[in-house]
Amino acid sequence: MRVTKLLVVGAGPAGVAAALMASSLGMRTTLIEAGQVGEKLQAIGALENVPGGWSKGAELAEGLATDVERLQAGGRCALVHGQVERIVGTDDQVEVVLASGGTLVGNAAVVATGVHSLRTQDVDWIDASAELTLPPLWRTSAGELEAARHTVVLGGDRPLGTWLRAHPHAAVELEVLYPAVDAYKIAEVAEDPRVRAYEIEHVVAQTSVDGVHLTVEQTVGGLLTVTADVVLGNMGSKPAVPDGDLVRGPDGYCPPTVQHPRILIAGDLRSARFQRIASAQGSGAEAVLAHYYRAVDAPN
Ligand SMILES: Cc1cc2nc3c(=O)[nH]c(=O)nc-3n(C[C@H](O)[C@H](O)[C@H](O)COP(=O)(O)OP(=O)(O)OC[C@H]3O[C@@H](n4cnc5c(N)ncnc54)[C@H](O)[C@@H]3O)c2cc1C
């Protein structure tokens, strides 16, 4: 089985690394992206764990877009803008069906669609009134929060630490209400005096004339009521899994080792445990290399 045409779904760090590796191995690649290349990186205000001197997500996104343009100019990669709805593996090919109706066919597909932010209705520790939508913390500017009287952040996911590092001089006070599962992430920001964090069992959030009224059941300390003029979401994420033949593990993620042999999983979609840019890039490149060696029947 020789791979000559590779489909790559998602042009984040994992998908672009896969396309670069595929191109270096002589494969023709079609990269399919619902938004812009490196779209999700735009929100990362401060980067300190990605090799290459990148200090902001937007800079890295621009670098990835330049990589893709270079591949396109060399005739080794086509970029298709579209939402992938369904991925189906057969004995000799993979079909990728677009929401617009078209179908792309390749010898194999790397799926690197990453994750979506969780909404209040996705978690069992928040009851929120239907009209309440929480803006994500990571899309909120320092100015907006400096102007707020009382800011509450629901959830202790890692974008909290990224936001604080990106705005080291922001004069803010963030009251963070988080479930026990986020405790190890909260420990990473415990030194920052701008954070007051409370582990909670449950919160009921209702809009009121003064903002959002929160009835909080703390893990220690009993019931607490708070009214905040700004309430932001930071509850974490869930895998963005297209329909079709992708196999999900018990946590909803797609472990690479249990998939159809022509469907390769890379990046954040693999596991909640490995959601970093550098590991996404490594996994994209490695998925293509491993598949290439299987295809040419050489030892990995
Ligand atoms: C606020 C924030 C701060 C972060 N800070 C850091 C940090 O400091 N350091 C670090 O290492 N990591 C950080 N991360 C994590 C990092 O962004 C991810 O680990 C990394 O982007 C994962 O890369 P990926 O290619 O797997 O997925 P993504 O970057 O999410 O890319 C997936 C791509 O697939 C596209 N896509 C999704 N579904 C479809 C579909 N159905 N059809 C077509 N295209 C689709 C998306 O538009 C997206 O462009 C941060 C994340 C957030 C949210």
XYZ file of C-alpha atoms and ligand atoms in Angstrom:
353
model
C 0.000 0.000 0.000
C 1.776 3.172 -1.178
C 0.441 6.496 0.070
C 0.463 8.969 -2.756
C -2.381 11.261 -1.798
C -2.951 12.382 1.756
C -5.918 14.343 3.070
C -5.248 16.469 6.159
C -8.291 17.753 8.042
C -7.570 20.840 10.160
C -4.764 23.346 9.528
C -3.604 23.950 13.086
C -0.097 23.078 14.312
C -0.736 19.319 13.950
C -2.276 19.492 10.473
C 0.378 21.819 9.062
C 3.194 19.677 10.530
C 1.565 16.638 8.887
C 1.349 18.436 5.528
C 5.011 19.517 5.727
C 6.178 16.003 6.567
C 3.999 14.470 3.844
C 5.367 16.872 1.299
C 8.953 16.051 2.281
C 8.139 12.374 1.640
C 6.775 13.090 -1.831
C 3.068 12.797 -1.041
C 0.492 15.090 -2.578
C -1.522 16.669 0.203
C -4.910 18.330 0.386
C -5.329 20.390 3.539
C -8.935 21.117 4.522
C -9.629 23.916 6.988
C -12.945 25.351 8.180
C -11.434 28.721 9.138
C -7.976 30.195 8.585
C -4.633 28.389 8.873
C -3.656 28.436 12.562
C -7.050 29.914 13.454
C -7.097 28.766 17.093
C -3.643 30.198 17.808
C -4.825 33.780 17.314
C -6.168 33.880 20.882
C -2.856 32.952 22.540
C -1.385 36.213 23.810
C 1.817 34.767 25.286
C 3.777 31.670 24.242
C 6.767 30.325 26.107
C 6.885 26.592 25.397
C 7.146 26.408 21.613
C 10.611 26.046 20.051
C 11.632 28.609 17.437
C 11.321 31.871 19.332
C 7.559 32.335 18.940
C 6.197 34.567 21.694
C 2.587 35.019 20.518
C 0.077 32.636 18.953
C -0.668 35.079 16.128
C 3.021 35.061 15.069
C 3.063 31.280 14.935
C -0.223 31.265 12.967
C 1.372 33.586 10.424
C 4.388 31.261 10.233
C 2.116 28.268 9.581
C 0.250 30.177 6.864
C 3.609 30.965 5.213
C 4.540 27.256 5.346
C 1.275 26.332 3.626
C 1.761 29.022 0.957
C 5.251 27.630 0.284
C 3.846 24.104 -0.141
C 1.102 25.424 -2.417
C 3.604 27.381 -4.504
C 5.678 24.216 -4.911
C 2.597 22.362 -6.177
C 2.786 19.893 -3.296
C -0.285 20.933 -1.356
C -3.780 22.214 -2.084
C -5.667 24.191 0.557
C -9.441 23.719 0.584
C -11.565 25.993 2.782
C -14.541 24.060 4.120
C -16.115 22.325 7.085
C -15.583 18.558 7.095
C -18.761 16.773 8.099
C -17.911 13.104 7.704
C -14.865 10.847 7.296
C -15.222 7.285 6.007
C -12.484 4.676 5.618
C -12.741 1.803 3.133
C -10.290 -0.970 2.206
C -8.379 1.159 -0.257
C -9.204 4.819 0.429
C -10.588 7.467 2.757
C -13.498 9.733 1.831
C -13.850 13.156 3.402
C -17.291 14.706 2.950
C -17.612 18.492 3.144
C -20.628 20.324 4.574
C -20.845 22.112 1.219
C -21.562 18.747 -0.404
C -18.262 17.812 -2.097
C -16.266 14.661 -1.341
C -12.473 14.414 -1.336
C -10.764 11.050 -1.700
C -7.264 10.071 -0.592
C -5.172 7.035 0.254
C -5.167 8.107 3.906
C -6.322 11.009 6.065
C -4.749 12.787 9.014
C -7.517 14.159 11.238
C -6.317 17.096 13.347
C -9.499 19.001 14.140
C -8.568 19.856 17.734
C -11.159 20.819 20.322
C -14.130 23.174 20.864
C -14.764 25.199 24.035
C -17.263 23.633 26.437
C -20.501 25.557 26.970
C -22.418 25.774 30.253
C -24.884 23.122 29.071
C -21.987 20.683 28.470
C -20.909 20.511 32.141
C -22.847 19.116 35.083
C -21.473 21.534 37.691
C -23.170 24.612 36.183
C -26.897 25.317 35.851
C -27.319 28.443 33.776
C -30.417 30.190 32.504
C -30.958 29.629 28.776
C -30.351 33.267 27.807
C -26.924 33.341 29.511
C -23.933 32.809 27.214
C -20.513 33.232 28.753
C -17.800 34.948 26.702
C -14.567 32.916 26.850
C -11.883 34.346 29.138
C -9.222 33.914 26.462
C -11.030 36.241 24.047
C -11.436 39.009 26.660
C -9.150 42.056 26.724
C -7.403 43.429 29.807
C -9.247 46.734 29.303
C -12.657 45.040 29.517
C -11.756 43.375 32.796
C -10.070 46.443 34.278
C -13.343 48.312 33.693
C -15.435 45.601 35.399
C -16.603 45.939 39.013
C -16.605 42.220 39.791
C -15.330 39.504 37.462
C -16.066 35.831 37.979
C -14.429 33.124 35.878
C -16.207 29.775 35.734
C -13.679 26.959 35.389
C -9.947 26.659 36.006
C -8.748 25.506 32.594
C -5.243 26.455 31.365
C -6.242 29.531 29.325
C -6.390 31.251 32.735
C -2.606 30.942 33.114
C -2.068 31.974 29.488
C -4.274 35.059 29.981
C -2.378 36.094 33.122
C 1.010 35.663 31.404
C -0.216 37.606 28.377
C -1.379 40.513 30.573
C 1.257 40.713 33.317
C 0.391 44.333 34.179
C -3.415 44.112 33.982
C -4.919 45.482 37.196
C -7.638 42.857 37.563
C -9.129 40.669 40.255
C -10.431 37.363 38.997
C -12.670 35.309 41.234
C -12.314 31.806 39.819
C -14.899 29.147 40.663
C -13.618 25.738 39.618
C -14.583 22.063 40.002
C -12.237 19.623 41.781
C -10.983 18.190 38.457
C -9.355 21.563 37.674
C -7.451 21.732 40.987
C -4.082 20.752 39.464
C -4.381 23.502 36.847
C -5.341 26.102 39.452
C -2.164 25.162 41.354
C -0.195 26.516 38.350
C -1.575 30.055 38.913
C -1.750 29.976 42.713
C 1.146 32.447 43.035
C -0.616 35.177 41.052
C -2.151 37.667 43.514
C -4.811 38.670 40.970
C -6.527 35.275 41.305
C -8.854 34.273 44.122
C -9.829 30.677 43.474
C -12.594 28.645 45.131
C -13.195 24.958 44.580
C -16.910 24.384 44.191
C -19.399 21.545 43.816
C -22.051 23.410 41.858
C -23.174 26.864 40.729
C -26.507 28.239 39.543
C -26.085 31.281 37.277
C -29.013 33.581 36.444
C -29.078 36.924 34.716
C -30.306 39.784 36.914
C -30.631 43.564 36.542
C -27.178 44.026 38.129
C -25.389 41.421 36.034
C -25.265 37.712 36.760
C -26.456 36.295 40.062
C -24.521 33.199 41.173
C -25.544 30.753 43.882
C -22.436 28.761 44.694
C -22.091 25.519 46.618
C -18.453 25.528 47.751
C -16.530 22.319 48.479
C -15.532 23.854 51.807
C -17.512 26.727 53.335
C -21.098 26.052 52.304
C -23.369 28.248 50.192
C -22.308 31.622 48.828
C -24.199 34.147 46.703
C -22.384 36.545 44.401
C -23.496 39.113 41.833
C -20.929 39.840 39.137
C -21.112 42.279 36.248
C -18.750 40.121 34.152
C -18.876 36.310 34.117
C -16.518 34.505 31.769
C -16.325 30.888 30.680
C -13.133 28.867 31.119
C -14.614 25.390 31.498
C -12.278 23.549 29.174
C -12.890 21.894 25.875
C -14.310 18.875 24.116
C -12.974 17.108 21.047
C -14.147 18.334 17.626
C -14.945 14.965 16.040
C -16.385 14.822 12.511
C -19.047 12.122 11.939
C -18.242 8.830 10.265
C -15.640 6.216 11.124
C -13.595 7.947 13.829
C -13.509 5.762 16.951
C -13.928 7.604 20.252
C -12.528 6.504 23.583
C -14.582 6.674 26.799
C -13.636 10.364 27.258
C -14.831 11.300 23.750
C -11.313 11.743 22.359
C -9.983 9.663 19.450
C -7.032 7.453 20.459
C -4.780 6.968 17.394
C -4.186 3.258 18.026
C -7.821 2.130 17.624
C -8.670 3.855 14.340
C -9.222 2.570 10.813
C -5.721 1.886 9.386
C -6.078 4.726 6.879
C -7.332 7.282 9.432
C -4.524 8.920 11.422
C -5.278 11.114 14.428
C -3.011 13.999 15.443
C -2.915 16.934 17.848
C -5.408 17.833 20.578
C -7.982 15.399 19.211
C -5.894 12.476 20.540
C -6.317 13.156 24.230
C -7.066 15.846 26.801
C -3.687 15.034 28.332
C -1.477 16.210 25.467
C -2.967 19.536 24.444
C 0.105 21.570 23.617
C 1.371 23.116 20.398
C 4.735 21.336 20.314
C 3.181 17.938 21.016
C 0.532 18.601 18.342
C 3.257 19.365 15.811
C 5.225 16.260 16.782
C 2.155 14.059 16.551
C 1.220 15.385 13.097
C 4.684 14.695 11.734
C 4.923 11.323 13.470
C 1.522 10.120 12.239
C 2.579 10.721 8.644
C 6.013 9.143 9.088
C 4.629 6.025 10.759
C 2.033 5.618 8.028
C 4.656 6.151 5.331
C 6.892 3.423 6.739
C 3.933 1.040 7.028
C 3.049 1.829 3.429
C 6.521 1.182 2.044
C 6.829 -1.842 4.310
C 10.014 -0.612 5.968
C 10.795 -0.767 9.692
C 9.665 2.393 11.572
C -6.365 30.286 25.195
C -5.431 29.171 24.865
C -4.108 29.276 25.218
C -3.207 28.266 24.911
N -1.901 28.440 25.251
C -0.995 27.504 24.902
C 0.391 27.694 25.188
O 0.798 28.707 25.763
N 1.258 26.714 24.805
C 0.849 25.568 24.179
O 1.689 24.735 23.853
N -0.458 25.368 23.898
C -1.386 26.299 24.240
N -2.712 26.103 23.953
C -3.112 24.822 23.318
C -2.826 24.840 21.808
O -3.502 25.927 21.203
C -3.275 23.513 21.200
O -2.662 22.443 21.889
C -2.904 23.427 19.718
O -3.446 24.505 18.984
C -3.422 22.109 19.150
O -3.162 22.045 17.792
P -4.090 21.151 16.848
O -3.511 21.311 15.486
O -4.278 19.813 17.410
O -5.547 21.827 16.929
P -6.045 23.301 16.605
O -4.986 24.306 16.759
O -7.304 23.459 17.391
O -6.403 23.228 15.058
C -7.513 22.508 14.596
C -7.953 23.140 13.287
O -8.970 22.313 12.725
C -9.999 23.137 12.201
N -11.219 22.337 12.225
C -11.894 21.880 13.312
N -12.952 21.139 12.934
C -12.938 21.132 11.574
C -13.777 20.526 10.591
N -14.822 19.761 10.931
N -13.490 20.734 9.290
C -12.411 21.486 8.922
N -11.581 22.073 9.808
C -11.842 21.893 11.116
C -10.047 24.334 13.151
O -10.617 25.466 12.514
C -8.573 24.529 13.486
O -7.927 25.446 12.620
C -3.647 27.089 24.247
C -4.998 26.973 23.892
C -5.886 27.999 24.206
C -7.338 27.863 23.818
